[in-house]
XYZ file of C-alpha atoms in Angstrom:
565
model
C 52.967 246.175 -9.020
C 50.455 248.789 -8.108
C 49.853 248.660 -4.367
C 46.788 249.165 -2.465
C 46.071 251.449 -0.036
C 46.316 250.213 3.828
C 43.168 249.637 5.321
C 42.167 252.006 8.060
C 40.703 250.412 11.310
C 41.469 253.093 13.654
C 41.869 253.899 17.293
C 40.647 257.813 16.300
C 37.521 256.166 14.629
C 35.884 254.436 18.127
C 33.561 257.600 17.864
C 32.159 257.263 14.211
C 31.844 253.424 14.374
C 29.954 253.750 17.388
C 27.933 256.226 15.786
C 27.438 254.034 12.944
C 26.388 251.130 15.910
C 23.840 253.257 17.031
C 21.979 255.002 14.128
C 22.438 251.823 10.962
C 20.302 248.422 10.611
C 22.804 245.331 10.593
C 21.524 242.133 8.828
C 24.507 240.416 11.618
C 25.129 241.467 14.749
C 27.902 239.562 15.644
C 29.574 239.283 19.467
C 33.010 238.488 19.806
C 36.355 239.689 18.356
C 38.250 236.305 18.451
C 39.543 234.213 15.735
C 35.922 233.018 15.002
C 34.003 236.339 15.263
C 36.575 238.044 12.965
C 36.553 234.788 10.656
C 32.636 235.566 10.475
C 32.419 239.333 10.205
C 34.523 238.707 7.025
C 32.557 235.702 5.577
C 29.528 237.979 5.904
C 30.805 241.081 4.754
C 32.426 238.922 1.996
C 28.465 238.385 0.816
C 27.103 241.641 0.759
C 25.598 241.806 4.463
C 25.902 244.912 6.486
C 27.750 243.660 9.757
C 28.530 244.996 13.299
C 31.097 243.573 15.606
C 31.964 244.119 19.275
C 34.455 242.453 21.449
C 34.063 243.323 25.434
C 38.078 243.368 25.757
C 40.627 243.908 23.032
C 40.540 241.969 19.848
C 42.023 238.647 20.092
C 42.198 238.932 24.096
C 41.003 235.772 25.023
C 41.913 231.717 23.623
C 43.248 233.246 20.100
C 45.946 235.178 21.598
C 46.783 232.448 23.544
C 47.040 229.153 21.170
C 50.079 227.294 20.456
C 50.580 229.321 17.234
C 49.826 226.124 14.835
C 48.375 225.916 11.783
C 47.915 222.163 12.042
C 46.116 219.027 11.195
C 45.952 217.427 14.566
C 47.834 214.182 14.288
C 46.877 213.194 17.268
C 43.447 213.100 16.236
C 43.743 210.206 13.913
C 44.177 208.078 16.623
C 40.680 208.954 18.349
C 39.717 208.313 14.537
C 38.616 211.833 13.787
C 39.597 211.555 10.052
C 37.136 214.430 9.066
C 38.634 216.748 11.560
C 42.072 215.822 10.541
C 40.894 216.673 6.455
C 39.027 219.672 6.908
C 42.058 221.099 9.486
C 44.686 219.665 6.242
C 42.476 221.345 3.629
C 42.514 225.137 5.579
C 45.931 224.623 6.310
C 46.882 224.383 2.637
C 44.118 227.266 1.937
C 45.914 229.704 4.759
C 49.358 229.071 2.945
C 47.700 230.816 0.046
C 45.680 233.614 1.613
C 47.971 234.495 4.358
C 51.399 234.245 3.416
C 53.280 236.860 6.069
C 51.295 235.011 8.994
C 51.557 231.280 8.511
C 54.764 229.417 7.381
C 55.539 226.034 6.835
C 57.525 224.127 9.589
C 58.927 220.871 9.784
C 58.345 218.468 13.081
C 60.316 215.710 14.482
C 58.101 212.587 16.539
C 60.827 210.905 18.097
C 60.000 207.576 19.173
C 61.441 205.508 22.461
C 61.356 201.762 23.141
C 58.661 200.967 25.574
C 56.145 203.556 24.066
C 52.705 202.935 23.157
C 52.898 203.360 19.757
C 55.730 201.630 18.009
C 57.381 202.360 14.785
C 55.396 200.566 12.267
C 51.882 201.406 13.828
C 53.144 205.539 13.684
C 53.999 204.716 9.972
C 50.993 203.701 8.783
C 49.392 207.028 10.701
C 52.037 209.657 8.971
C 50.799 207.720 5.986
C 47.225 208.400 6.137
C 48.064 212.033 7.550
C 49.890 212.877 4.299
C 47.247 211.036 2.291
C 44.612 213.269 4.262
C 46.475 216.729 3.241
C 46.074 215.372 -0.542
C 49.939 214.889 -0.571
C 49.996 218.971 -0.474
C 51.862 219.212 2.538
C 55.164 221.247 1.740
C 57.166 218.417 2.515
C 55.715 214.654 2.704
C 56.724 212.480 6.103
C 60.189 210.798 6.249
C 61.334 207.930 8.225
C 64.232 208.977 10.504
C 66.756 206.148 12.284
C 68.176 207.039 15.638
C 71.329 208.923 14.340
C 69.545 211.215 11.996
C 67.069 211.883 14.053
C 70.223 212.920 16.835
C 70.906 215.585 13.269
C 68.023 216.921 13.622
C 67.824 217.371 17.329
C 71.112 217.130 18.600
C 69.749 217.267 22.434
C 67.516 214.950 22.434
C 67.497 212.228 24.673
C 69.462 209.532 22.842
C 69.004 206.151 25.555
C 66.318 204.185 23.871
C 65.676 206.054 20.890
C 64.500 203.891 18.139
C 64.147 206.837 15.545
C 61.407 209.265 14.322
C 59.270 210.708 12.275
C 59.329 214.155 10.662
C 56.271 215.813 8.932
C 55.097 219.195 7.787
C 52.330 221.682 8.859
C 52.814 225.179 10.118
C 53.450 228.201 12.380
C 51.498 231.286 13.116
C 51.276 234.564 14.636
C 47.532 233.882 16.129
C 46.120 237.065 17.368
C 47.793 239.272 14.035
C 46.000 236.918 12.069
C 42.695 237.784 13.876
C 43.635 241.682 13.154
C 44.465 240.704 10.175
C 40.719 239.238 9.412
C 38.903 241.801 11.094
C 40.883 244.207 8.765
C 39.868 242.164 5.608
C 36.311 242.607 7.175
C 36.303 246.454 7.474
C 37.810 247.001 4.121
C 33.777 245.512 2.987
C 32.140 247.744 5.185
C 32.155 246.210 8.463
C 31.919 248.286 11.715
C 34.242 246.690 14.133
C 35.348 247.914 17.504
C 36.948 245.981 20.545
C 36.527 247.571 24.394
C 32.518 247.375 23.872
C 30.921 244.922 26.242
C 27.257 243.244 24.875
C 25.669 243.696 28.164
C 21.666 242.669 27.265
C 19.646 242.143 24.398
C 15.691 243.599 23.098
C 13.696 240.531 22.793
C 10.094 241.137 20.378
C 8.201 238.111 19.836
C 10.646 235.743 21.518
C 13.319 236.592 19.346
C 16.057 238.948 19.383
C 16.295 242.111 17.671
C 18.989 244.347 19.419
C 21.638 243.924 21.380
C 22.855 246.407 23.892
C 26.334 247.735 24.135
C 28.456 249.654 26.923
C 31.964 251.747 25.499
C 34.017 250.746 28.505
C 36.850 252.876 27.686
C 34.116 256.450 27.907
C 30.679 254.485 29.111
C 28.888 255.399 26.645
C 25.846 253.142 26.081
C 24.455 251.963 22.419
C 21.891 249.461 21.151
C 22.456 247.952 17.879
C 19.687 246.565 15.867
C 20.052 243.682 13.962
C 18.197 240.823 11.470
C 20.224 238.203 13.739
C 22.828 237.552 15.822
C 26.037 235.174 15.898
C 27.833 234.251 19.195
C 31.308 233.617 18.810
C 32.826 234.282 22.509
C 34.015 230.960 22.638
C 34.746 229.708 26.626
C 32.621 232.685 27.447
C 29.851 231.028 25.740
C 27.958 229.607 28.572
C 28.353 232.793 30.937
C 27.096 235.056 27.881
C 24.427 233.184 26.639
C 22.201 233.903 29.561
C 22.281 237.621 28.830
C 21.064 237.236 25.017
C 18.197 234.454 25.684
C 17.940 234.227 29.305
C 17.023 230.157 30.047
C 20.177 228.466 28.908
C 22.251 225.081 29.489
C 25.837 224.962 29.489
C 27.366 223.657 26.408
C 31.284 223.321 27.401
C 33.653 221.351 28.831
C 36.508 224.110 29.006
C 39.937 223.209 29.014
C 43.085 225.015 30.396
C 46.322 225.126 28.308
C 49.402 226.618 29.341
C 52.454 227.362 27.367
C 56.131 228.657 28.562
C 58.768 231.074 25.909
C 62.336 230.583 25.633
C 65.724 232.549 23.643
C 66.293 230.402 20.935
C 70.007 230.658 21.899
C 68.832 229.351 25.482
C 66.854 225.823 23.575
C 68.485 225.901 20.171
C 65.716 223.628 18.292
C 66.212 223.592 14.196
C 62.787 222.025 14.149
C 59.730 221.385 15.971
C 59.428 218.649 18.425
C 56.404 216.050 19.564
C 56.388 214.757 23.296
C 54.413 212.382 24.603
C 53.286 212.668 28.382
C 50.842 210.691 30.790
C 51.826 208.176 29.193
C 51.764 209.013 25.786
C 48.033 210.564 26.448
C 48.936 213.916 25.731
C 51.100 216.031 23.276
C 53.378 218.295 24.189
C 55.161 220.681 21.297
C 58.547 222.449 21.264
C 58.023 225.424 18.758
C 60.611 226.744 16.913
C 60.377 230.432 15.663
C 62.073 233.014 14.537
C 61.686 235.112 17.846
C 60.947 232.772 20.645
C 60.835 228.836 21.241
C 57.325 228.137 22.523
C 56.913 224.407 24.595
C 53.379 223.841 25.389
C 50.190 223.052 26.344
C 48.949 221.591 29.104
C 44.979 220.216 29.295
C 43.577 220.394 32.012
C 39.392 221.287 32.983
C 38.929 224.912 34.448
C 36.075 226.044 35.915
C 35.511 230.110 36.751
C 35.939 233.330 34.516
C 38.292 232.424 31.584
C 39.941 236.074 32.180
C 41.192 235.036 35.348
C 43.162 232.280 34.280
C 46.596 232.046 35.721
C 49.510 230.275 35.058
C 50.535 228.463 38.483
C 53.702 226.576 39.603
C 52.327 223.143 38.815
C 51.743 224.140 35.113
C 55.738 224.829 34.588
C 56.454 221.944 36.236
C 54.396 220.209 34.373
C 55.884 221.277 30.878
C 59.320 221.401 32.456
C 59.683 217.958 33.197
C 58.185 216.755 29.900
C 60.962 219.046 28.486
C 63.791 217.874 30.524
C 62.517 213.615 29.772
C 63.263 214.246 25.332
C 65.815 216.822 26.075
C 68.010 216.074 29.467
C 71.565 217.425 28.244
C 69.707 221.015 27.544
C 69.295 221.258 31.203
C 66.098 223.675 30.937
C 65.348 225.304 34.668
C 62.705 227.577 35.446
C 64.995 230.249 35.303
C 65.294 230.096 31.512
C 61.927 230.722 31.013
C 61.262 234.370 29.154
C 57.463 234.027 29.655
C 54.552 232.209 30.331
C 51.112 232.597 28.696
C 47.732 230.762 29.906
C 44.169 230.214 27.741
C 41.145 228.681 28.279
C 39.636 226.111 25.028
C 35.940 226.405 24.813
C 35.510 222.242 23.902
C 32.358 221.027 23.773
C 31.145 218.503 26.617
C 30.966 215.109 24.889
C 31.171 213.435 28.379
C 34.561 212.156 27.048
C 36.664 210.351 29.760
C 39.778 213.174 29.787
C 40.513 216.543 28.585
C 42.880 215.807 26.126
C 40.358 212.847 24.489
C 37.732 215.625 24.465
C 36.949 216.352 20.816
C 38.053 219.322 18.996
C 35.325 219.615 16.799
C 33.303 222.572 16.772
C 29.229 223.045 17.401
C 27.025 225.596 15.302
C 24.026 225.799 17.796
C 20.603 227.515 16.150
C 18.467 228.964 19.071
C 15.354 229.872 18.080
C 15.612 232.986 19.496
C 17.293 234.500 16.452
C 21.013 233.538 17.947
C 23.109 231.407 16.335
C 25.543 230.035 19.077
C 29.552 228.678 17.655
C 31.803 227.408 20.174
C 34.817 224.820 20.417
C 37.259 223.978 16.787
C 40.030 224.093 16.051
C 41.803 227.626 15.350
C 43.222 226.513 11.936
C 39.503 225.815 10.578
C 38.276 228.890 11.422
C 37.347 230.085 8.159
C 35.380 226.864 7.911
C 33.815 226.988 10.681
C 32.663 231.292 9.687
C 31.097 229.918 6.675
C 29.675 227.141 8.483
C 28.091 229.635 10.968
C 26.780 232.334 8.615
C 25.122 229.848 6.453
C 23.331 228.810 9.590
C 21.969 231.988 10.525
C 20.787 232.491 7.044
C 17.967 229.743 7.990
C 16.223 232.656 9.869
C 16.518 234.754 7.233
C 13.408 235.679 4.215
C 14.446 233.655 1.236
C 15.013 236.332 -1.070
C 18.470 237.414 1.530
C 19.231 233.726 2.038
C 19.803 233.773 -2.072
C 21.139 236.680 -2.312
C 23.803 236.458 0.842
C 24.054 232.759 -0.673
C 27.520 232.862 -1.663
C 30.986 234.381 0.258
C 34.389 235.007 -0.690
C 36.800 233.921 1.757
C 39.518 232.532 -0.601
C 41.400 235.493 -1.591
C 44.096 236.940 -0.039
C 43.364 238.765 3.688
C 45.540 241.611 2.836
C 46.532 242.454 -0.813
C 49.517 243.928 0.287
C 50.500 240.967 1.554
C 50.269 237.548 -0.689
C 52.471 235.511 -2.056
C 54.118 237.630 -4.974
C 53.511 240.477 -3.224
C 55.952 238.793 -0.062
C 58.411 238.119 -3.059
C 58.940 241.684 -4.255
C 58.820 243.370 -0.770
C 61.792 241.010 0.222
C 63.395 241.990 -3.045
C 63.133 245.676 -1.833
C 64.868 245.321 1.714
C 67.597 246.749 0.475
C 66.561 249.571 -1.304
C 64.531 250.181 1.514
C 66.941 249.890 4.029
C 68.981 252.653 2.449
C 66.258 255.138 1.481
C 64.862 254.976 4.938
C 68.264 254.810 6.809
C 67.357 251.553 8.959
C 69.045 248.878 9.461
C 68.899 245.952 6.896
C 67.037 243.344 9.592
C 65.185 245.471 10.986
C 63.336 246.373 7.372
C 63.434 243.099 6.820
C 61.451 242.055 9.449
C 58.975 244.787 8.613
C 58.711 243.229 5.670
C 58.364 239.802 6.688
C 55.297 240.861 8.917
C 53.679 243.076 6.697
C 54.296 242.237 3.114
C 54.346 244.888 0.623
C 52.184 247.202 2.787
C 55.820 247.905 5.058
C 57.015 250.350 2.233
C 53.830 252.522 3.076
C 54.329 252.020 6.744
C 57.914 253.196 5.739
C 56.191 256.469 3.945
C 54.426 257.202 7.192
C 57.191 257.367 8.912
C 57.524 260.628 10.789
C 60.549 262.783 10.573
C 62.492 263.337 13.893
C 61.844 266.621 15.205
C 65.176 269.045 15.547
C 66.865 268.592 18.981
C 65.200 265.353 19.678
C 67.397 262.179 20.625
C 68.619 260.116 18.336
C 66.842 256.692 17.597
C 68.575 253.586 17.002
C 67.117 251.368 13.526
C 65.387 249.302 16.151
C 64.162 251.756 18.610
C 62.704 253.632 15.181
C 61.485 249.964 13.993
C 59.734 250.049 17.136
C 58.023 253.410 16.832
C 57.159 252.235 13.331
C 55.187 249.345 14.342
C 53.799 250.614 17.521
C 52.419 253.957 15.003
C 51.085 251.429 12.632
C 49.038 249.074 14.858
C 47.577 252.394 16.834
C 46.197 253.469 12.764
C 45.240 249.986 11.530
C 44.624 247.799 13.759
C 42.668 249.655 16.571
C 45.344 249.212 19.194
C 44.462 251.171 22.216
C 47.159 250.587 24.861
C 50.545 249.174 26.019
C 49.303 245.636 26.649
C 47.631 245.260 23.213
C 50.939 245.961 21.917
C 52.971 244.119 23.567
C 50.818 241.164 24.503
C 48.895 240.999 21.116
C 50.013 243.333 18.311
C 53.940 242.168 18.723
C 55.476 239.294 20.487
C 57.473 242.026 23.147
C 56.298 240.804 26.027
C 56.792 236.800 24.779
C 59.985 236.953 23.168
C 62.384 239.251 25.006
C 64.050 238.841 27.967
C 63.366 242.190 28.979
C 59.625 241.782 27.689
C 60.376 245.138 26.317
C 60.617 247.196 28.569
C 63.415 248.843 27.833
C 61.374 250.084 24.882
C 58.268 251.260 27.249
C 59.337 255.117 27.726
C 59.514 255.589 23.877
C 56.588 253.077 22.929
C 54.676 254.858 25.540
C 55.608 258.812 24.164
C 54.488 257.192 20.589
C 50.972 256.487 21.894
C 50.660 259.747 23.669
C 51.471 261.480 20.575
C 49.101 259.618 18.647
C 46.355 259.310 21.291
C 46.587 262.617 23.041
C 47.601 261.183 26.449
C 48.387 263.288 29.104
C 51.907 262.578 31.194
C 49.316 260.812 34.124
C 47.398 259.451 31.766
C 51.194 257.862 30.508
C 52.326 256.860 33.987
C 49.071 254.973 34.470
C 49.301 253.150 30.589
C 53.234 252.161 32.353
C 52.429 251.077 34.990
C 49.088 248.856 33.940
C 51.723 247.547 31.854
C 53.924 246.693 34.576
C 50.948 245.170 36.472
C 50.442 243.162 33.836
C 53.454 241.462 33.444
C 53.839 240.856 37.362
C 50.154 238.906 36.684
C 51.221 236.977 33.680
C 54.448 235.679 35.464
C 53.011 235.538 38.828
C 53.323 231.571 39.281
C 57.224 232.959 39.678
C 56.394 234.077 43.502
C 55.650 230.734 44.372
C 57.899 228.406 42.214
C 60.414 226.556 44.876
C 60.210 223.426 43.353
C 63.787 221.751 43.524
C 63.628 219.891 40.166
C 63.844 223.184 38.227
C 65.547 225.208 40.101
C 68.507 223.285 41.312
């Protein structure tokens, strides 16, 4: 096939899209580079509207780098009887199959059920029932009854005193804050002007309504005001703390929730499929996530109050998720110490004066202020596209009717990168070898450069720079490395160490190490590219070092004898 050129969403074009910020007329101004700002930069672009974008950290920073990487209907939703939450979520998921094949992949999950639980047998029958019926029997694989000793196949740790069998069903797993990159990129390729590290700080009111919004460059300070024919919202738990600066009187409109999740070496918790726990008494769910890099056991749900970017992850939270652990899996013998890394988000849910956090609905709320805002907060990340369509058809109301018909219709249903679909995935993984040879790496290492990137990895191949005479030596991974690290500085606006390890790649998740012992040559790739100075690279190291002793801080403080012992 004929491939496409790669998109460019550059770190050297911050200058020129804040020119473009500045000096054009935007019919959507939209604020926030999340899952749901990127899912509605596309959705408008996708109709012909001219559309600017500005997130106040990097892309993805916030709750959609930080989800339980599921593309999922919510089974646990059917029992607070949220049927059209549970369709809609079934419907995207079969939808992001399609349109994003290298990010979301089917997985298969095991319910194990114990004597003495809430819900018996039969009763979780009937519900994996209407879950498949909701999906429109799509799912890859429909639910199976499992007795006790298949059920031990499947999970050969699990706790086997009072198992009366299980359940397995399909949905998915995703790499959450590539798939917002991913978006945005799908966005710029229609003419979007998106840039992350640009803070909304105030907004021109005329009339009552607002028609500019004013931005600060944090990274240089330089100040611009983008005019606009309306504005979308999509900061999710920062909704109620930014809402004040666009319209001034506001009431808060969230109930957020914290939700913690812990990594783990698949060789350390060797699941072969994904697992459901019940806790508090069967209240809660918590999932063991199977992947090819990392096992991920989360979340917890619990109401925060305060700045969502200062949430931590404390001592109580691994405790929390470590005992759950060790109740379905004793024999695995999981300790603190086995933990690779810990991650902690805040879900902007709406207040429905629901009696816990975890019964708190998950559906999301389009608010139209009058003020020319349109306000979207809580949802679910897997209806995201949904909820973008949702949200630009709403701001259309305050648009003349001759732009409401003519940005009537969007077109979200193709592929996010046509590099990357389904056949496209087919003949790249056809080409490993080939590849693998031409370029002199090893075989896995192309191959997961192909499994992230689709078709587009033989041009990230071509890019490839040739090692200067008298330099080192690279190993196939440290190049891999390089590779990606090059890549995500040219196309996906990546700006520093942390974006790259915490957001671009799984690094700082997966590995042991979190990396590190990549940092020196990771850190001489982005000097090259960005023109750093050897103090400007000691500070980028060390900010990354800072960072992880903040993201695994709850580690000072952890002397509780049931995981350590």
């Amino acid at each position: 096939m004929q491939a496409e050129p790669m998109v460019r969403f550059s770190a050297h074009d911050r200058d020129a899209i804040l020119g473009r910020l500045d000096a054009e007329m935007f019919d959507l101004i939209v604020i926030g580079g999340g899952i749901t700002g990127a899912g509605v930069a596309r959705d408008a672009a996708s109709r012909g509207m001219k559309v600017a974008l500005v997130e106040a950290r990097d892309f993805a920073e916030g709750t959609s780098s930080r989800s339980s990487k599921l593309i999922h209907g919510g089974i646990r939703y059917l029992e607070n009887l949220e049927f059209g939450l549970v369709f809609e979520a079934l419907s995207e998921r079969q939808l992001l199959f399609d349109i994003a094949p290298h990010l979301v992949h089917p997985l298969r999950f095991v319910l194990p059920l114990y004597k003495g639980d809430r819900i018996g047998m039969f009763k979780m029958g009937l519900g994996m029932w209407l879950y498949d019926a909701l999906s429109l029997f799509e799912a890859p694989e429909l639910h199976e009854r499992l007795s006790g000793e298949e059920s031990l196949e499947c999970l050969p740790l699990l706790r086997k005193d009072g198992l009366l069998g299980s359940y397995a069903y399909s949905d998915a797993y995703m790499d959450d804050a590539r798939m917002v990159i991913e978006t945005l990129r799908s966005a710029v390729a229609l003419g979007a002007a998106c840039i992350n590290y640009a803070v909304a700080e105030e907004a021109e009111m005329v009339n009552g309504k607002v028609v500019s919004v004013g931005c600060r460059d944090t990274l240089t300070g330089r100040r611009v005001r983008i005019r606009g024919r309306h504005v979308i919202s999509t900061v999710g738990p920062w909704t109620d703390i930014v809402a004040p600066r666009l319209v001034g009187e506001w009431s808060n409109i969230l109930r957020p929730s914290k939700g913690v999740h812990l990594t783990f070496e698949r060789d350390r918790f060797p699941l072969k499929h994904a697992v459901v726990m019940a806790a508090d008494q069967q209240r809660r769910i918590v999932f063991g996530i199977p992947r090819h890099e990392m096992v991920i056991v989360g979340t917890t749900d619990t109401d925060y109050s305060g700045d969502p970017a200062d949430v931590t992850t404390t001592a109580e939270d691994v405790e929390y998720l470590l005992k759950v652990t060790a109740e379905y899996f004793p024999e695995a013998k999981i300790r603190a110490n086995d933990i690779v890394a810990t991650y902690a988000g805040v879900r902007p849910l709406i207040r429905d004066n629901a009696e816990t956090e975890s019964k708190t609905s998950r559906e999301h709320l389009i608010l139209e202020d009058p003020r020319n805002v349109t306000f979207v907060a809580g949802g679910k990340y897997t209806t995201y596209r949904l909820m973008a369509e949702q949200a630009v058809n709403a701001a259309l109301n305050s648009f003349p009717l001759d732009l409401q018909v003519r940005f009537g219709r969007n077109d979200t249903k193709c592929p996010l990168n046509p590099l990357a679909t389904t056949a496209a995935m087919a003949e790249a993984e056809a080409l490993v070898p080939v590849l693998a040879k031409e370029f002199k790496l090893n075989p896995r290492d192309v191959e997961t450069l192909v499994g992230r990137h689709g078709l587009e990895a033989v041009k990230i191949l071509e890019k490839d720079l040739p090692v200067e005479p008298g330099a080192p030596a690279l190993t196939s991974e440290e190049r891999y490395w390089a590779i990606e690290a090059r890549h995500a500085i040219q196309t996906s606006m990546c700006l520093n160490l942390i974006d790259f390890y915490a957001r671009r790649t799984h690094l700082f998740l997966a590995r042991r190490d979190h990396g590190f012992s990549h940092m020196k040559l990771l850190s001489s790739v982005f000097a090259s590219e960005l023109g750093w100075s050897d103090s400007k690279r000691q500070d980028e190291e060390a900010a990354l070092c800072q960072y992880l002793q903040a993201e695994l801080g709850w580690k000072q403080d952890f002397s509780l004898s049931f995981v350590t012992s």
